[in-house]
Coordinates of C-alpha atoms in Angstrom, one line a residue:
X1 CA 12.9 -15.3 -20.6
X2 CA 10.4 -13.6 -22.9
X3 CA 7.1 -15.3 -20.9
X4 CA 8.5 -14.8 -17.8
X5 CA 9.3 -11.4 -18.0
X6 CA 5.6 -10.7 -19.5
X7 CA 4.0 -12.8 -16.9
X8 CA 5.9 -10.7 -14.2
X9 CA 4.6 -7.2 -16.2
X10 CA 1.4 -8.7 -15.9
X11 CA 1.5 -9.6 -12.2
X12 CA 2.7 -6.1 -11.8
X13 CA 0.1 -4.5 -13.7
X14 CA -2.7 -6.4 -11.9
X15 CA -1.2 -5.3 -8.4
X16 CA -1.2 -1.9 -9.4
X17 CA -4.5 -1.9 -10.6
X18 CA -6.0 -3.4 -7.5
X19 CA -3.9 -1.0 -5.4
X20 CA -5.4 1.5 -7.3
X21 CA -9.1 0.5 -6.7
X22 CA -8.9 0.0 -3.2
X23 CA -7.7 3.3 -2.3
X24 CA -10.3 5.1 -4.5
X25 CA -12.6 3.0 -2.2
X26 CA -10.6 4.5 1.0
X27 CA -12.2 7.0 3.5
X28 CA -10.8 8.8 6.6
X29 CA -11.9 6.7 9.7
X30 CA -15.5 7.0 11.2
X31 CA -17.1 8.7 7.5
X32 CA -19.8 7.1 6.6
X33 CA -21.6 7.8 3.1
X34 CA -25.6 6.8 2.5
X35 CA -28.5 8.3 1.5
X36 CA -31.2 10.2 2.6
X37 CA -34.4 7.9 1.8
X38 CA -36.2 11.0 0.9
X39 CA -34.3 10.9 -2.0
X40 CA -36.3 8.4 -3.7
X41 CA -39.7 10.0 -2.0
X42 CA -41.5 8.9 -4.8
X43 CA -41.0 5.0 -4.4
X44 CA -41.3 2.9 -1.1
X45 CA -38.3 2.1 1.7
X46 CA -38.0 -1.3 -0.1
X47 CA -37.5 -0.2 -3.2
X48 CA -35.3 2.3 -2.2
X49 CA -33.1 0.0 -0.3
X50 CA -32.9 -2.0 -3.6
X51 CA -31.8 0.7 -5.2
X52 CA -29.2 1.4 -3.0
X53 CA -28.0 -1.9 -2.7
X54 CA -27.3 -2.0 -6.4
X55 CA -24.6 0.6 -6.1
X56 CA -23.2 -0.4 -2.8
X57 CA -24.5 2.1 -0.4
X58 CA -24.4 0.0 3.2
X59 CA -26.1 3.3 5.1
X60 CA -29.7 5.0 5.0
X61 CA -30.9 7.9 7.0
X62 CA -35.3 6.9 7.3
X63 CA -37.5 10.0 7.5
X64 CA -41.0 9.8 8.3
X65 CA -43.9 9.3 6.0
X66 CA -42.3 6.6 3.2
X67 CA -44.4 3.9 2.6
X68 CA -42.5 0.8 3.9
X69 CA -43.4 -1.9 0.8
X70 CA -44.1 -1.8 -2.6
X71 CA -47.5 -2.5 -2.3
X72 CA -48.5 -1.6 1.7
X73 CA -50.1 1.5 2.6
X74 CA -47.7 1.2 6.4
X75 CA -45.1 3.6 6.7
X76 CA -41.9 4.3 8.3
X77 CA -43.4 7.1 10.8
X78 CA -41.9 6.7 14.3
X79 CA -45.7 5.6 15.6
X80 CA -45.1 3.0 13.2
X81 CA -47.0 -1.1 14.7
X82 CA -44.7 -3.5 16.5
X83 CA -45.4 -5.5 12.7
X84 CA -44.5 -2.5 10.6
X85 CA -41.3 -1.8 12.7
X86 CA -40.4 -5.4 12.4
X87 CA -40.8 -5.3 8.3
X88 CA -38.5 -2.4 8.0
X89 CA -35.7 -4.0 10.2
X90 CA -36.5 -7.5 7.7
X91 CA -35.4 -5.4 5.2
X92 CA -32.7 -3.5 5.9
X93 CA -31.2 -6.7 7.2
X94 CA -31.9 -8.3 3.7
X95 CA -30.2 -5.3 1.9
X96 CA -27.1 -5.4 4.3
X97 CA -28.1 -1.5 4.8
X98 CA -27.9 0.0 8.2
X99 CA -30.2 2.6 9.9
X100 CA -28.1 5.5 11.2
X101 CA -30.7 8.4 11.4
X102 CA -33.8 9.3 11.3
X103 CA -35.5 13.1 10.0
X104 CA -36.5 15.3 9.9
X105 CA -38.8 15.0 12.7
X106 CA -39.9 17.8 14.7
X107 CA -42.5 16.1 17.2
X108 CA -44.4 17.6 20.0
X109 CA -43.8 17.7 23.5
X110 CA -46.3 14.1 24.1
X111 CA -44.3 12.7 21.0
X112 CA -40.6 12.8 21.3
X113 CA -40.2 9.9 23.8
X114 CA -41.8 8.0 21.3
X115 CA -39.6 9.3 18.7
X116 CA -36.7 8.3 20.8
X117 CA -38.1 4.7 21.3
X118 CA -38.0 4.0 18.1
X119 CA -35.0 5.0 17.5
X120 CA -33.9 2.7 19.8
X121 CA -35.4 -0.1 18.9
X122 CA -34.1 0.3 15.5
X123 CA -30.9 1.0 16.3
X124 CA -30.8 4.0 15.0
X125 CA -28.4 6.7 16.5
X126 CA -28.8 10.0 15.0
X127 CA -32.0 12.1 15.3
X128 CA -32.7 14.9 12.6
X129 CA -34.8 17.6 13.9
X130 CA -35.7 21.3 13.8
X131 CA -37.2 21.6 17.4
X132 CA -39.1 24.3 18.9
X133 CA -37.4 26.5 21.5
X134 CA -38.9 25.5 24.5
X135 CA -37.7 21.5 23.6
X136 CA -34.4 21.8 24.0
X137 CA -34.8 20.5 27.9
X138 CA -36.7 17.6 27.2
X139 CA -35.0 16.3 24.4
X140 CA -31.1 17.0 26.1
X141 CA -32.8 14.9 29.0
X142 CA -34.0 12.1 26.7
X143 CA -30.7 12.7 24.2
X144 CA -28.5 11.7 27.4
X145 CA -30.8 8.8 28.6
X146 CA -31.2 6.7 25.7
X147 CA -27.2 7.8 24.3
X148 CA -28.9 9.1 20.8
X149 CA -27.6 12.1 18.8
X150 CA -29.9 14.7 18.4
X151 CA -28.8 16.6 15.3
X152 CA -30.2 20.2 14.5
X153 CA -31.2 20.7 10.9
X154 CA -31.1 23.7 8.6
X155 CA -34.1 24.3 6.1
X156 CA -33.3 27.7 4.2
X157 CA -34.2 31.2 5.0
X158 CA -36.4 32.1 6.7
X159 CA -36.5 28.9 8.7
X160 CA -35.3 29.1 12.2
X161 CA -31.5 27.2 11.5
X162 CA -31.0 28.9 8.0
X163 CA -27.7 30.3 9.6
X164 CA -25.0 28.2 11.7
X165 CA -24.7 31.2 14.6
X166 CA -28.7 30.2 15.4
X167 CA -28.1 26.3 16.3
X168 CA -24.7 27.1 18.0
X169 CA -26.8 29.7 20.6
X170 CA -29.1 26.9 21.5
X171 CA -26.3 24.5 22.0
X172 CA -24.2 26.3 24.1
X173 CA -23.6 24.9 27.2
X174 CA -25.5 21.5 26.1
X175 CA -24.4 18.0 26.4
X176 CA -22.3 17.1 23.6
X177 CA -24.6 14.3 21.8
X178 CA -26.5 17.4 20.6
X179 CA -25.0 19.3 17.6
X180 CA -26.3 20.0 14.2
X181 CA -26.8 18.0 10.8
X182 CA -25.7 20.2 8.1
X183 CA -27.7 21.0 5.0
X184 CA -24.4 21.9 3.1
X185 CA -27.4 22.9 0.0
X186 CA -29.8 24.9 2.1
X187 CA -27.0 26.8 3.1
X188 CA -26.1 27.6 -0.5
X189 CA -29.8 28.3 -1.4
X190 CA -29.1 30.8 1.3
X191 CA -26.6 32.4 0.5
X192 CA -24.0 31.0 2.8
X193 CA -20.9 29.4 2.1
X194 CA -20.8 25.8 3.1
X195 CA -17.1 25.9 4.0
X196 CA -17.1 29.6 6.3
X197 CA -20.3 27.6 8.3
X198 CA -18.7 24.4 9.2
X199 CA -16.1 26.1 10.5
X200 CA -18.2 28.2 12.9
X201 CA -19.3 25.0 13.8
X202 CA -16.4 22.8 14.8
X203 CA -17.1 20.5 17.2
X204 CA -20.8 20.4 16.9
X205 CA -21.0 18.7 13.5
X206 CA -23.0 15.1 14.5
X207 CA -23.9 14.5 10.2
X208 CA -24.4 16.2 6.9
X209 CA -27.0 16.1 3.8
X210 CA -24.6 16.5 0.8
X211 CA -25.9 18.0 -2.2
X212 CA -24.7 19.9 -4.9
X213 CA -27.0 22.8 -6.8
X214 CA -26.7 24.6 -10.0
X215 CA -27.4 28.1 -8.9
X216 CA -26.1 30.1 -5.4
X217 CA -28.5 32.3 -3.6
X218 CA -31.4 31.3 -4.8
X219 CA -34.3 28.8 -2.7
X220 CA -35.3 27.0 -6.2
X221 CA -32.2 26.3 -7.2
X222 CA -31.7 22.3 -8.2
X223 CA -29.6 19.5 -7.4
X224 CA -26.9 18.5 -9.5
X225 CA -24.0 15.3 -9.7
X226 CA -21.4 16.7 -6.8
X227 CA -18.7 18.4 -7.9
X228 CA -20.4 19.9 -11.0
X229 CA -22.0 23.0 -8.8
X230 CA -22.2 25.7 -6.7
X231 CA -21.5 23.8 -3.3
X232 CA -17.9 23.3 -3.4
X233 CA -18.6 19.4 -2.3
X234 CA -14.4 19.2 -2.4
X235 CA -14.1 21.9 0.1
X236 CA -16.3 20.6 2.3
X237 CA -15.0 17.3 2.4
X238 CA -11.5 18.6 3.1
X239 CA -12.4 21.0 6.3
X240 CA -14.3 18.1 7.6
X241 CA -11.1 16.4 7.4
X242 CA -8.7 19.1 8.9
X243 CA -11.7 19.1 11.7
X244 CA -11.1 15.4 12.3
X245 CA -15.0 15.1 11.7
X246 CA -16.5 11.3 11.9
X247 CA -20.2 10.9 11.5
X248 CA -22.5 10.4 8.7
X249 CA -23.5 11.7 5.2
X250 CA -26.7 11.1 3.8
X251 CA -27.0 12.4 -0.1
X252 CA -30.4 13.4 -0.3
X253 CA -30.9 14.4 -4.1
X254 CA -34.1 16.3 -4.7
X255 CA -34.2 16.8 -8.2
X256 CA -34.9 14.1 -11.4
X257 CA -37.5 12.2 -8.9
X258 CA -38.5 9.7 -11.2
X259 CA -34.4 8.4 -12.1
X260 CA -31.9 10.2 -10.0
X261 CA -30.5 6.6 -9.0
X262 CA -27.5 7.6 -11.7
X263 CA -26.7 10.8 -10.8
X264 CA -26.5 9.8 -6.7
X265 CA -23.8 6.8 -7.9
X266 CA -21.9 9.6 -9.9
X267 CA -22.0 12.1 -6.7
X268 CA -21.1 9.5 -4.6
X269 CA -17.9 8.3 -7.1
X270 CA -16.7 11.8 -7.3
X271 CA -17.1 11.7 -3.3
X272 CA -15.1 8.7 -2.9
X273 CA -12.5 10.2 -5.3
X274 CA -11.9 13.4 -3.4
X275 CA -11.9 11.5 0.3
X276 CA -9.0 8.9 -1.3
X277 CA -6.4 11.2 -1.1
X278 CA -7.0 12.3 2.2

């Protein structure tokens, strides 16, 4: 009586415990959580992908410029060789991590049906960009025929999309695969709050770059494990919710260059904690 009752407390315990695990693993339909690859700036797209592979992160938003291997001076700008474009897709296939945007890039006029061409040839859905005025035309036009996000990007003031009112002016009207990709930090460093701005911006929300910084208000303030700052990361994460948002976030943590692998695993645990009871 006395082993089968403990063997039954064990089975109990184990069910619970799994229970437990898989729901802190939960999200709300259509999130997905990656990284920006600028976050690791300092080391190539291959190594990067490693990296993220060894916590489990199945998403990467690629931004011009990163060299593509270890040892190769190639990178993964959108003019990038047939060869070159053929290496990163080898190795995001061999990290199980998928492409879903691409940015900042801010071409010209001659450029941006090339940027859009590679996009689609690497599957890639989401464009980040802080366009010029006068490109909003050509890039609705080439948003529509190739069915790829275009996603308007806020740098801090005194850039041009430092404040949500500026990117909802030049989207009004516009198809709805344009909308903006929200620097929930730059928007801090600015003075904003994160939460008042996505809700000016219902609707038009396509992705987000989640950090977290240790000061409010000011540009050279630095990043810090989510939930530990001035961004209110939980906030954010539950008005996306009530918004019924589904798109991507990319952490892109700017700050400890050299190891800042740790700290982007603990932002995106306390992430995954927050979104689980959703």
């Amino acid at each position: 009586m006395k082993t089968l009752f403990l063997r039954s407390l064990i089975l109990s315990l184990t069910a619970y415990l799994t229970l437990t695990a898989h729901a802190q693993q939960e999200m709300p339909s259509g999130w997905k959580l990656g990284s920006q690859a600028y976050t690791f700036r300092l080391f190539s797209l291959e190594e990067t992908l490693e990296k993220l592979n060894s916590i489990g992160v199945r998403y990467v938003e690629l931004y011009p410029g990163q060299k593509i291997t270890k040892t190769g001076d190639a990178t993964t700008h959108f003019s990038a060789s047939q060869a070159d474009k053929d290496k990163i897709k080898s190795l995001l296939q061999h990290y199980d991590i998928e492409a879903v945007a691409y940015g900042v890039a801010s071409p010209s006029d001659e450029e941006w049906p090339d940027l859009f061409a590679f996009a689609k040839e690497m599957g890639i859905g989401i464009l980040t960009t802080e366009p010029r005025p006068n490109q909003f035309d050509l890039i609705e036009k080439l948003a529509v025929e190739h069915q790829i996000k275009i996603a308007l990007h806020n740098h801090p003031l005194p850039s041009m999309y430092w404040h949500p009112e500026v990117p909802l002016r030049f989207l009004e009207g516009r198809s709805e695969l344009m909308g903006v990709c929200a620097d929930i930090g730059h928007w801090v460093r600015s003075g904003l709050d994160p939460v008042a701005s996505l809700r000016k911006l219902e609707g038009r929300i396509i992705s987000l770059h989640m950090k977290d910084l240790n000061k409010a208000g000011v540009r050279d303030a630095h990043d810090i494990p989510w939930g530990t700052g001035n961004c209110n990361v939980a906030g954010v994460l539950h008005e996306l919710h009530r918004q019924g948002f589904e798109g991507v976030f990319s952490a892109e943590y700017e700050h400890n260059w050299e190891n800042n692998l740790p700290e982007v695993k603990e932002s995106m645990e306390y992430f995954k904690r927050v979104a689980a009871h959703f």
